[in-house]
XYZ file of C-alpha atoms in Angstrom:
82
model
C 0.000 0.000 0.000
C 0.908 3.659 -0.273
C 0.885 5.966 2.736
C 0.098 9.174 0.838
C 0.547 12.021 3.298
C -0.904 14.675 0.971
C -4.056 12.621 0.352
C -4.474 11.882 4.064
C -4.234 15.587 4.893
C -6.958 16.358 2.337
C -9.124 13.662 3.936
C -8.330 14.951 7.431
C -6.949 11.514 8.337
C -4.038 10.918 10.666
C -1.291 8.697 9.264
C -0.793 7.128 12.715
C -4.302 5.660 12.476
C -3.454 4.000 9.162
C -0.122 2.707 10.476
C -1.849 1.269 13.518
C -4.097 -0.848 11.303
C -1.217 -1.920 9.082
C 0.965 -2.776 12.103
C -1.736 -5.125 13.356
C -1.708 -7.074 10.085
C 1.926 -7.988 9.314
C 0.816 -11.208 7.631
C -0.951 -9.082 5.006
C 1.227 -5.951 4.922
C 4.986 -6.251 5.385
C 6.004 -2.983 3.708
C 4.529 0.221 2.300
C 5.486 3.210 0.197
C 5.783 6.595 1.893
C 4.523 9.246 -0.510
C 4.705 12.954 0.354
C 5.132 14.967 -2.833
C 4.829 18.373 -1.172
C 7.751 17.950 1.231
C 11.343 19.029 0.813
C 14.095 16.442 1.218
C 14.741 17.574 4.804
C 11.061 17.460 5.762
C 10.602 14.073 4.060
C 13.628 12.627 5.893
C 12.280 13.922 9.210
C 8.867 12.381 8.472
C 10.489 9.087 7.439
C 12.404 8.875 10.725
C 9.278 9.737 12.717
C 7.226 7.084 10.923
C 10.013 4.498 11.251
C 9.707 4.867 15.049
C 5.973 3.997 14.807
C 6.214 0.816 12.755
C 8.090 -2.431 12.321
C 7.085 -2.520 8.642
C 9.617 -1.873 5.898
C 9.266 1.446 4.085
C 9.802 2.174 0.410
C 10.669 5.823 -0.052
C 9.279 7.935 -2.855
C 11.735 9.847 -5.087
C 14.533 10.469 -2.555
C 17.085 7.881 -3.695
C 19.852 9.400 -1.565
C 17.795 8.831 1.577
C 17.205 5.226 0.498
C 20.938 4.660 0.110
C 21.943 6.505 3.293
C 19.388 4.707 5.470
C 19.711 1.314 3.721
C 15.997 1.343 3.001
C 14.262 -1.673 1.439
C 13.419 0.118 -1.798
C 12.603 3.285 -3.639
C 9.902 4.347 -6.069
C 11.178 6.597 -8.826
C 8.936 8.416 -11.247
C 9.737 9.121 -14.888
C 11.339 12.483 -14.103
C 13.597 10.966 -11.446
């Protein structure tokens, strides 16, 4: 699944609520993609670290390949422009 921070904000939904559900179902969800298109690299990295503290699930980062390499993250999603 994709944890889309921008979409959740529009829906007035807290990402911790979604993570709580996902954390309770590791047999179904073992990883997710963290998507936050409106954040700078620094803000995205801060959010990643905050979310990593809330979950045992693996995280695939969106766009920020340097963060993926630096943090030895499971994977990265790159769009056409990246």
